[in-house]
Short mmCIF file of C-alpha atoms in Angstrom, two decimals:
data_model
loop_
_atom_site.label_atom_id
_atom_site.label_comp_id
_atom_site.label_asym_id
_atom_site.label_seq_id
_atom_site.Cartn_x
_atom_site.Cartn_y
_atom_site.Cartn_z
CA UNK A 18 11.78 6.83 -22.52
CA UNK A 19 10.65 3.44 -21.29
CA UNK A 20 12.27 4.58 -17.72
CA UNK A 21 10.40 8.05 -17.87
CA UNK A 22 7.02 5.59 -18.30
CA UNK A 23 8.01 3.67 -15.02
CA UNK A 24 8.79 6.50 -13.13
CA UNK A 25 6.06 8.83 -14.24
CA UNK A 26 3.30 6.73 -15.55
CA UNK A 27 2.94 8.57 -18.55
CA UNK A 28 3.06 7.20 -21.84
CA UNK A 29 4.70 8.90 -24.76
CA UNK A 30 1.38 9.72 -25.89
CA UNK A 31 0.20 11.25 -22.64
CA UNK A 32 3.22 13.51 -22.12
CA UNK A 33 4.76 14.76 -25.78
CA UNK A 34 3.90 18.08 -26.61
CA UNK A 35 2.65 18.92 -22.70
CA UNK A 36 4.55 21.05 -20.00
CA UNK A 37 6.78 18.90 -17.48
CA UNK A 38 5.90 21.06 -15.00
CA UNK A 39 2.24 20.21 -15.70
CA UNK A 40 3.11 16.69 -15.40
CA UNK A 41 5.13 16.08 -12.53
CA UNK A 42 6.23 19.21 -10.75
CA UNK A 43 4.56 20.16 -7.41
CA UNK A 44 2.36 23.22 -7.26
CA UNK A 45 4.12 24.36 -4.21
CA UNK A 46 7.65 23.46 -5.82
CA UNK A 47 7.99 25.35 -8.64
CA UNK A 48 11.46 26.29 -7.69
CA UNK A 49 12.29 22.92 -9.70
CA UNK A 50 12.10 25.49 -12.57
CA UNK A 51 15.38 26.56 -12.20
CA UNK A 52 16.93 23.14 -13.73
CA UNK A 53 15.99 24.97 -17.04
CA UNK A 54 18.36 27.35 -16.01
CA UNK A 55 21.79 26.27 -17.34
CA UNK A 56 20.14 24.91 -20.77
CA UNK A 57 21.07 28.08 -22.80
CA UNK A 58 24.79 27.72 -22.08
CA UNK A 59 24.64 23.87 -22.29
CA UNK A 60 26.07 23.81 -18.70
CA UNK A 61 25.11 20.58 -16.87
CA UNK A 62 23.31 20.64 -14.00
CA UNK A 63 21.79 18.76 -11.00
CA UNK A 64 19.48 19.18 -7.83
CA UNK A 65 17.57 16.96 -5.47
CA UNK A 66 13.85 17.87 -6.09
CA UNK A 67 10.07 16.06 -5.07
CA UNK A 68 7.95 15.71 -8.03
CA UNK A 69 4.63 13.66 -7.99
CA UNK A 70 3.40 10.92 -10.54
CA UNK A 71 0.64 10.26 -12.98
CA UNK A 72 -1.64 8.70 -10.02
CA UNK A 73 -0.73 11.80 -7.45
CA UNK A 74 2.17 9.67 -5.77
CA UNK A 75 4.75 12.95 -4.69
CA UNK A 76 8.45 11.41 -4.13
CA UNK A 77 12.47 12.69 -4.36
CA UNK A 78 13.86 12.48 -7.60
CA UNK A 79 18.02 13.53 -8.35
CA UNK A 80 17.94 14.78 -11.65
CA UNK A 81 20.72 15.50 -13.61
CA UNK A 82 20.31 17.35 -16.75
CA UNK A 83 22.29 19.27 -19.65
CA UNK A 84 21.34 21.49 -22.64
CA UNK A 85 21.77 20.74 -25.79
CA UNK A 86 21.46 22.30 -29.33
CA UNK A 87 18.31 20.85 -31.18
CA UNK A 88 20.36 20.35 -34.72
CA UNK A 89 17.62 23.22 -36.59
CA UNK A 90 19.32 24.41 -39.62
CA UNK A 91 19.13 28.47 -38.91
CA UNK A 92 17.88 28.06 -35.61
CA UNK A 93 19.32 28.61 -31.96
CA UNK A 94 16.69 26.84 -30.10
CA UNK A 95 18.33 24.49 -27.81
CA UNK A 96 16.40 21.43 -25.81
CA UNK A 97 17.27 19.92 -22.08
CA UNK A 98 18.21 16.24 -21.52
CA UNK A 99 17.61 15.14 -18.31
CA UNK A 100 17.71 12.17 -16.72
CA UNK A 101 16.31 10.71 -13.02
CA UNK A 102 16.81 8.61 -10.41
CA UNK A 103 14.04 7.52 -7.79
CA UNK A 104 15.95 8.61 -4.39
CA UNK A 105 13.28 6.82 -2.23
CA UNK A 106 15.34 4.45 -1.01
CA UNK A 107 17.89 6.50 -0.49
CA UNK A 108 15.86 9.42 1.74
CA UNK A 109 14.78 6.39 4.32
CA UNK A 110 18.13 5.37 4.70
CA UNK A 111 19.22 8.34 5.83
CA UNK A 112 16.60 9.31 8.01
CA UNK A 113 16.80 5.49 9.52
CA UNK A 114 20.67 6.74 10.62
CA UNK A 115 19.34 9.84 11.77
CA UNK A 116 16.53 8.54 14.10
CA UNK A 117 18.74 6.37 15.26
CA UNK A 118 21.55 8.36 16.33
CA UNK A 119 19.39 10.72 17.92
CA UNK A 120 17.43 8.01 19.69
CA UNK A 121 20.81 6.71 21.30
CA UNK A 122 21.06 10.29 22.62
CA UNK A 123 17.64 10.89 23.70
CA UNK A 124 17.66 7.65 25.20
CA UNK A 125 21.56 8.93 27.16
CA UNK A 126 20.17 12.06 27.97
CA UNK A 127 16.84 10.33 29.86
CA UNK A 128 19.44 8.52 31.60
CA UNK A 129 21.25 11.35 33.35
CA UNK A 130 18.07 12.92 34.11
CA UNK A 131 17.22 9.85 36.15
CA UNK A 132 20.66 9.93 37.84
CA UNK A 133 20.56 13.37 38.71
CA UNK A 134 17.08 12.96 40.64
CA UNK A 135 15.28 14.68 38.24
CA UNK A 136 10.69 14.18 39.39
CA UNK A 137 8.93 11.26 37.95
CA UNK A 138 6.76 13.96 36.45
CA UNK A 139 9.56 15.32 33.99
CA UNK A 140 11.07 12.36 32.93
CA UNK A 141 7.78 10.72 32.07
CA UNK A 142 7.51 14.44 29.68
CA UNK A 143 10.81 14.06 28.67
CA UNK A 144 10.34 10.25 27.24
CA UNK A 145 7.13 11.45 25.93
CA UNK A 146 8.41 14.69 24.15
CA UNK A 147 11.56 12.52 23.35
CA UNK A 148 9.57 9.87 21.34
CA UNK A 149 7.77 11.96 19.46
CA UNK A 150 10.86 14.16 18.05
CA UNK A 151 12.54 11.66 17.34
CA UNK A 152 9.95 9.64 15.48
CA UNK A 153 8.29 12.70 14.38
CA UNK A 154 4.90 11.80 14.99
CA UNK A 155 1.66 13.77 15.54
CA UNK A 156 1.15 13.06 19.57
CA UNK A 157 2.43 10.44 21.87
CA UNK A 158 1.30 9.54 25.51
CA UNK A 159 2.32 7.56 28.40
CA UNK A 160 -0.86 5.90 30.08
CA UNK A 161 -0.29 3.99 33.40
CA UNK A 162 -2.10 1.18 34.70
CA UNK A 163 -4.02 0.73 37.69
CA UNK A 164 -4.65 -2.17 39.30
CA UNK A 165 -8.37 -1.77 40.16
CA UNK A 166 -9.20 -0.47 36.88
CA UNK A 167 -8.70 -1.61 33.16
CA UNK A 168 -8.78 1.56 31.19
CA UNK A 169 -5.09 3.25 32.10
CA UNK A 170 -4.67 6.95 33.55
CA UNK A 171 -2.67 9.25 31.28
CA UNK A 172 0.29 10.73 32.96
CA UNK A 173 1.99 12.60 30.25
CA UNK A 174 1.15 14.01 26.57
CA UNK A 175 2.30 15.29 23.07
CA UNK A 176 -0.36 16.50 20.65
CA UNK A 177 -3.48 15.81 22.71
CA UNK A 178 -4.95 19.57 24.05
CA UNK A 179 -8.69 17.48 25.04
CA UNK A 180 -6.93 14.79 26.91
CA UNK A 181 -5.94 15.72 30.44
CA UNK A 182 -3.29 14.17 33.17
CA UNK A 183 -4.71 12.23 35.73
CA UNK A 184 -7.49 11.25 34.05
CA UNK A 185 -8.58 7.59 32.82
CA UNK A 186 -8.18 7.25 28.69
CA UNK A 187 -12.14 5.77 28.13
CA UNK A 188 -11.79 2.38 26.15
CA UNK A 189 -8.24 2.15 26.53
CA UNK A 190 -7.76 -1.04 28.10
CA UNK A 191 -9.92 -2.37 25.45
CA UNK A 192 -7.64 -1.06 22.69
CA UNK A 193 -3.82 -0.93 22.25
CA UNK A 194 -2.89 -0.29 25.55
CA UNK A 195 -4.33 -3.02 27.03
CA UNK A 196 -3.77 -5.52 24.07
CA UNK A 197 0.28 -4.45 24.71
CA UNK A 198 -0.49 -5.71 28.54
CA UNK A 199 -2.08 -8.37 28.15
CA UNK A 200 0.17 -10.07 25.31
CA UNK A 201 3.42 -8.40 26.93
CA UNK A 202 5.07 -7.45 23.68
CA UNK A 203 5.19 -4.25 21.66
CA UNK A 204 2.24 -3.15 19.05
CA UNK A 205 2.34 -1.90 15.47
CA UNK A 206 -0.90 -0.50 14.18
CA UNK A 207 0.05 0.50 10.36
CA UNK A 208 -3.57 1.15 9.95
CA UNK A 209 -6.18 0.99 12.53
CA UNK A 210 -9.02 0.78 9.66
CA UNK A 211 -7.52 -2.71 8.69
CA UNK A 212 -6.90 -3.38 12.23
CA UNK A 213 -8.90 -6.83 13.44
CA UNK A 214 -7.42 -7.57 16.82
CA UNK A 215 -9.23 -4.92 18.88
CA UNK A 216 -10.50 -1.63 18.14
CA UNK A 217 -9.65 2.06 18.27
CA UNK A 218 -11.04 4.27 21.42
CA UNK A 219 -12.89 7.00 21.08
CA UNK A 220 -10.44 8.92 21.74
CA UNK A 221 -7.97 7.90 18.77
CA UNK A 222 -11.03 8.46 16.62
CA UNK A 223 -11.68 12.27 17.27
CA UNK A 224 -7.97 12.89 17.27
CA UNK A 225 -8.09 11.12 13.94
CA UNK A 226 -5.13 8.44 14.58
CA UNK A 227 -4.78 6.08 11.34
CA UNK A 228 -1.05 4.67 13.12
CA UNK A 229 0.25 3.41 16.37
CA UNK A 230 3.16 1.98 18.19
CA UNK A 231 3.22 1.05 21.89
CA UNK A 232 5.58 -0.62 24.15
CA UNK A 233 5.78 -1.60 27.59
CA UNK A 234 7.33 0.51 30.31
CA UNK A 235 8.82 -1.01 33.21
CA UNK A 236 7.91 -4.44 34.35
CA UNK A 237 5.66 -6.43 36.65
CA UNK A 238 8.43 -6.16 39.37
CA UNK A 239 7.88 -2.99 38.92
CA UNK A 240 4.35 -3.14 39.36
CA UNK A 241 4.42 -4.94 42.84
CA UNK A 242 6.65 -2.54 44.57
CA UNK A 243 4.62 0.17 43.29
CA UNK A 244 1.59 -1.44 45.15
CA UNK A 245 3.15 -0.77 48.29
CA UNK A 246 4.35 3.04 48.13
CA UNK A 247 1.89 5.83 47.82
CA UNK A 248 2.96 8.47 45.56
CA UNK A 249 -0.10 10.94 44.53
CA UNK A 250 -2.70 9.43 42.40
CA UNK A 251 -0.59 6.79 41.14
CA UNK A 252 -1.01 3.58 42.00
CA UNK A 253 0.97 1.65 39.51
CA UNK A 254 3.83 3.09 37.67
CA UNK A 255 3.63 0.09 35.12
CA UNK A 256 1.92 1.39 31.66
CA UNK A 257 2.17 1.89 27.96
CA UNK A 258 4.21 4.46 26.17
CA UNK A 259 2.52 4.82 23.01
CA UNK A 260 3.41 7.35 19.44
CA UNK A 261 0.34 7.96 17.25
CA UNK A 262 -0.10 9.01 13.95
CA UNK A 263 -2.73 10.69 11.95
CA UNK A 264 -1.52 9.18 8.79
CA UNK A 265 -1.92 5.26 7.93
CA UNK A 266 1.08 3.11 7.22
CA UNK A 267 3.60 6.31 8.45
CA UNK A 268 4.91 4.02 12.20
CA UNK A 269 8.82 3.53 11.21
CA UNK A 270 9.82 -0.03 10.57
CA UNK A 271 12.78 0.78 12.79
CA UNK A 272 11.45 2.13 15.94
CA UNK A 273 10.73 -0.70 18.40
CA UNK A 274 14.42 -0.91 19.47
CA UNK A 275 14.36 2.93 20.00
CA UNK A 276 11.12 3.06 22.32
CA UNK A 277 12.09 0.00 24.15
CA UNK A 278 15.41 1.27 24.93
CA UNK A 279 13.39 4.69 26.15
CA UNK A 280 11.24 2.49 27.72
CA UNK A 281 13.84 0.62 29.84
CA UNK A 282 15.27 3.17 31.13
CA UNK A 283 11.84 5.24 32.16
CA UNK A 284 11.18 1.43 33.92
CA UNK A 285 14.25 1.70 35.88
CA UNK A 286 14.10 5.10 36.70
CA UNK A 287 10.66 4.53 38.09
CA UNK A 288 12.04 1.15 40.16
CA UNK A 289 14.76 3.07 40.86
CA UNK A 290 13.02 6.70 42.50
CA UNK A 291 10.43 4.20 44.11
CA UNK A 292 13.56 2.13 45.68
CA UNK A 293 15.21 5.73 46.73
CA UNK A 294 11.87 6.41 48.37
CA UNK A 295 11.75 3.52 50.37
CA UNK A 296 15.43 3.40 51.41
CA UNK A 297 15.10 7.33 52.24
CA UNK A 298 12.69 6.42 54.83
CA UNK A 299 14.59 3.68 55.92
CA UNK A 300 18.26 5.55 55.94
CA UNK A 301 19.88 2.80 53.58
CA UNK A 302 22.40 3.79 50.95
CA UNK A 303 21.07 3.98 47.52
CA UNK A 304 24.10 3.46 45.21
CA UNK A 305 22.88 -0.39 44.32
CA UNK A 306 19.76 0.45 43.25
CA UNK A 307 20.78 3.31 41.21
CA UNK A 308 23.73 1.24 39.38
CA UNK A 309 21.72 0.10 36.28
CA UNK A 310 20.95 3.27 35.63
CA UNK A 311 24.49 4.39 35.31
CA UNK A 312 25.41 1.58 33.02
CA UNK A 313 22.36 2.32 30.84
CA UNK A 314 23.83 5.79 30.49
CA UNK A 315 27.01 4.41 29.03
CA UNK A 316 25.25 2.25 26.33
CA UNK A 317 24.91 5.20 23.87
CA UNK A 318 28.89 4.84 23.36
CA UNK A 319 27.91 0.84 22.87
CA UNK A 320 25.21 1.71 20.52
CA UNK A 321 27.08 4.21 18.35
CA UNK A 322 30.07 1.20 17.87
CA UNK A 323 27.29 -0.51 15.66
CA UNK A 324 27.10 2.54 13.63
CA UNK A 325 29.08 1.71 10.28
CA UNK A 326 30.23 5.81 9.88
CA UNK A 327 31.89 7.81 11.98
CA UNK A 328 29.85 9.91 14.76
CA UNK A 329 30.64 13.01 16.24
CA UNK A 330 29.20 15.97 18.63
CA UNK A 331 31.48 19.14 17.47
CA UNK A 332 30.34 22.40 20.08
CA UNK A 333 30.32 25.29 17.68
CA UNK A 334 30.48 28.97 18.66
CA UNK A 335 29.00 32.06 17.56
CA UNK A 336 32.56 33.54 16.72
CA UNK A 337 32.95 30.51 13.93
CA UNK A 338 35.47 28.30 16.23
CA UNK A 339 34.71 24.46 17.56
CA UNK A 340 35.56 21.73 18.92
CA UNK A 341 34.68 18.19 18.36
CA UNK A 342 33.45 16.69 22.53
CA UNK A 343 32.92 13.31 21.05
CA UNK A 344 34.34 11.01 18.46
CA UNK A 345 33.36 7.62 18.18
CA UNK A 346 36.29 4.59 17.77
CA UNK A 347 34.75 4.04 14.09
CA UNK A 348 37.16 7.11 13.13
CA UNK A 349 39.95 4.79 13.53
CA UNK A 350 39.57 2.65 10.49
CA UNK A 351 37.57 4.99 8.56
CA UNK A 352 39.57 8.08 8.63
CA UNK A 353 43.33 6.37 9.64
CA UNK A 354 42.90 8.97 12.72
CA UNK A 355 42.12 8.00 16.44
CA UNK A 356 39.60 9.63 18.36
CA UNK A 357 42.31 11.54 20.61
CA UNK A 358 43.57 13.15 17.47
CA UNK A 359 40.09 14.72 16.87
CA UNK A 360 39.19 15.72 20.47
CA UNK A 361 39.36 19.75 20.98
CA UNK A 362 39.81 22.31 18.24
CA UNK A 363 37.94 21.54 15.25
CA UNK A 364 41.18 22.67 13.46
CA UNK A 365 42.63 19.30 13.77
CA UNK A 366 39.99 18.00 11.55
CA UNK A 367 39.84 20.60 9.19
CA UNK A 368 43.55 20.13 8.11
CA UNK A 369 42.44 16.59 6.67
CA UNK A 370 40.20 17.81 4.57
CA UNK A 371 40.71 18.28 1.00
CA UNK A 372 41.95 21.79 0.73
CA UNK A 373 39.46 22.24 -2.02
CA UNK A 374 36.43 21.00 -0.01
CA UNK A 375 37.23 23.15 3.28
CA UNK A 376 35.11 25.89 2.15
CA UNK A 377 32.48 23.71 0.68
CA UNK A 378 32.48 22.06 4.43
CA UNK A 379 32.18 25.45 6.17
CA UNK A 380 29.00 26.44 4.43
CA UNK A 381 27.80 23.55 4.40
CA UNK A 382 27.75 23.26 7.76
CA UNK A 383 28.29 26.60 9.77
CA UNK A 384 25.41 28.34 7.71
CA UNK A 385 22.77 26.52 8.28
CA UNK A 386 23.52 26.20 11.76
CA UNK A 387 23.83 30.00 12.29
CA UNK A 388 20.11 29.95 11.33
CA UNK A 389 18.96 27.50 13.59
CA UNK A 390 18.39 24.82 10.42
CA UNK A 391 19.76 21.26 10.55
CA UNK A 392 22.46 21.11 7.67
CA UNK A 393 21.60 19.15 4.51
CA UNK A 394 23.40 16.01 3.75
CA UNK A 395 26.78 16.75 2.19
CA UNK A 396 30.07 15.25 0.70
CA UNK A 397 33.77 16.06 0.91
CA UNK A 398 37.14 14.73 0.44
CA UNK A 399 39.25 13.60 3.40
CA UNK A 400 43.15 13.05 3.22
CA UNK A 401 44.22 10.00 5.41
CA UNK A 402 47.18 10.37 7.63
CA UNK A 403 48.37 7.63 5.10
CA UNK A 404 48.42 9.48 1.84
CA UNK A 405 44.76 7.76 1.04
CA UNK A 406 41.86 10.04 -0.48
CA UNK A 407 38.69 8.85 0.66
CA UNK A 408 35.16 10.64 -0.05
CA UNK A 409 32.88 11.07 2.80
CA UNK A 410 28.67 11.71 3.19
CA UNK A 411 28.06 13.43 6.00
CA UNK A 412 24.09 13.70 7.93
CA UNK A 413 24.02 16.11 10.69
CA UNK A 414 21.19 17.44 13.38
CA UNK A 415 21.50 20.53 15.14
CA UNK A 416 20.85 20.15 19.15
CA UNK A 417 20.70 23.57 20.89
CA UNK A 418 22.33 23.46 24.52
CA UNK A 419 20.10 24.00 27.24
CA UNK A 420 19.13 28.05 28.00
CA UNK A 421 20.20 28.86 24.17
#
């Protein structure tokens, strides 16, 4: 069909009388053979499968197809009908609501490390490792500036074994991280072989960067009380945390809020173990100085309001119980329940649920997670308090709690 062309780029002349699975199935994806499956009994079908085009382009198709009998007089050969839908658009989407639920939590759980005292030294990791899971890039690093120097001093790493703490990144304050300091806003590199305002270091060159995204951490208040304390070989706490990756055009359009937000905080958890040091020494209370902190902790529950869906943390157990630890107000208006009525045993949830979905639910859910696998994206039917049936998508990520 004309919509086959579009999708494909074949034309009927290119494709009748050839294998699909010559034409747009993946070599590594053959499993997409089993949609042939239900054409002998004319049983409809469907799956979620990534197929490539005419010019190499791979991308998620839905496909939906059905069997049906090819009208030869004394034959029983039977053909497939199928029909697909680009699911592009779609796939982003939900990886956009993913990212940033996750990022609200990675940018909570930063927080409390910061109020709990936790060393400069593992938070800068943990905003490090934490921007790099959650934009899933190749590497990431946080490079600090000095004062006295222009190239900054990396002080934590993801994904770069040759480049070592403590040590100046050659070129650097010639590149990205200096173009972010000197024009005091956050940098997009989609590809840094189109890129005209400065150039790549050498070091982005053997690791074989195409992408980048750097913001800002802390600020130059920051900056001049760090001048005045002497912490190690760190002069300046003020710096760049930057994601990399080795694939042009892959930097999410979405991710500046996250990595600001990560950003923020790692800035006021430096001002804030810098003011601790100096009011240590001094014997001065440190609750004022630590008070931003605590309010950035509680601006995950602010962030997930803007969520349009309903987001909750459920604790599951080995022995197949749970309970739901968080429920976010949205429940309210989409599922006629409040958040109180959710909170504890997961059984209070489950008795919503379409009685013909529960089991549907369970697998979907409880067996991937027994296996350590974040659970596809799936739909059930939920019975409002109010007699109302509404269907519901749900995305989920696994998070494993510390020491398991």
């Amino acid at each position: 069909s004309r919509g086959a062309q579009q999708l494909y780029g074949y034309d009927a002349g290119e494709a009748v009388g050839r294998k699909i699975v010559d034409l747009i199935t993946l070599e590594e994806n053959r499993p997409a053979l089993s949609l042939r499956a239900g054409a002998p009994t004319g049983r409809p079908g469907d799956a979620e499968v990534e197929v490539h085009d005419k010019q190499g382009r791979v991308f998620p198709v839905y496909v939906r197809h059905r069997g049906v009998s090819l009208g030869v007089p004394g034959s029983a050969s039977r053909g497939l009908i199928s029909v697909a839908i680009d699911i592009t658009a779609r796939r982003d989407a939900e990886r956009a609501i993913r990212r940033r639920a996750e990022g609200q939590e990675e940018i909570a759980a930063l927080g409390r490390l910061a109020l709990k005292g936790a060393p400069l030294e593992d938070l800068f990791d943990y905003a490090v490792g934490a921007a790099c899971r959650v934009l899933s890039s190749d590497c990431a690093w946080l490079g600090e500036r000095s004062p006295d120097a222009s190239d900054p001093v990396l002080i934590a790493e993801v994904g770069w074994p040759d480049q070592k703490t403590g040590e100046r990144i050659a070129g650097e304050g010639r590149s990205l991280s200096g173009y972010a300091v000197r024009s005091q806003m956050p940098v997009v590199v989609q590809d840094w072989e189109q890129e005209l305002r400065f150039a790549p270091s050498s070091q982005r060159l053997a690791r074989k960067v195409r992408s980048s995204v750097g913001v800002l951490v802390g600020d130059r208040g920051v900056e001049r009380h760090a001048r005045s304390a002497s912490v190690g070989h760190r002069d300046s706490p003020f710096g760049v945390l930057e994601v990399q990756y080795t694939q042009s055009h892959a930097v999410p359009s979405d991710c500046v809020p996250f990595l600001t937000g990560l950003a923020r905080v790692l800035g006021e958890a430096i001002r804030s173990w810098y003011a601790q040091d100096m009011i240590r020494s001094q014997s001065s209370s440190l609750e004022a100085m630590t008070e931003s902190l605590r309010s950035l902790v509680s601006d995950k529950e602010r962030l997930i309001e803007q969520i349009p869906g309903v987001v909750v943390v459920c604790e599951l157990q080995f022995d197949g119980s749970g309970r739901f630890v968080f429920v976010s107000p949205q429940s309210e208006a989409i599922l006629g329940l409040a958040p109180s009525e959710l909170l504890g045993d997961i059984a209070r949830f489950l008795r919503y649920v379409h009685p013909d979905d529960r089991d549907l639910l369970h697998a979907a859910v409880r067996e991937p997670a027994a296996c350590g696998l974040d659970p596809p994206p799936f739909e059930f039917r939920l019975m409002r308090p109010d007699g109302a049936e509404v269907w519901l998508r749900g995305v989920s990520a696994l998070v494993h709690a510390e020491g398991e």
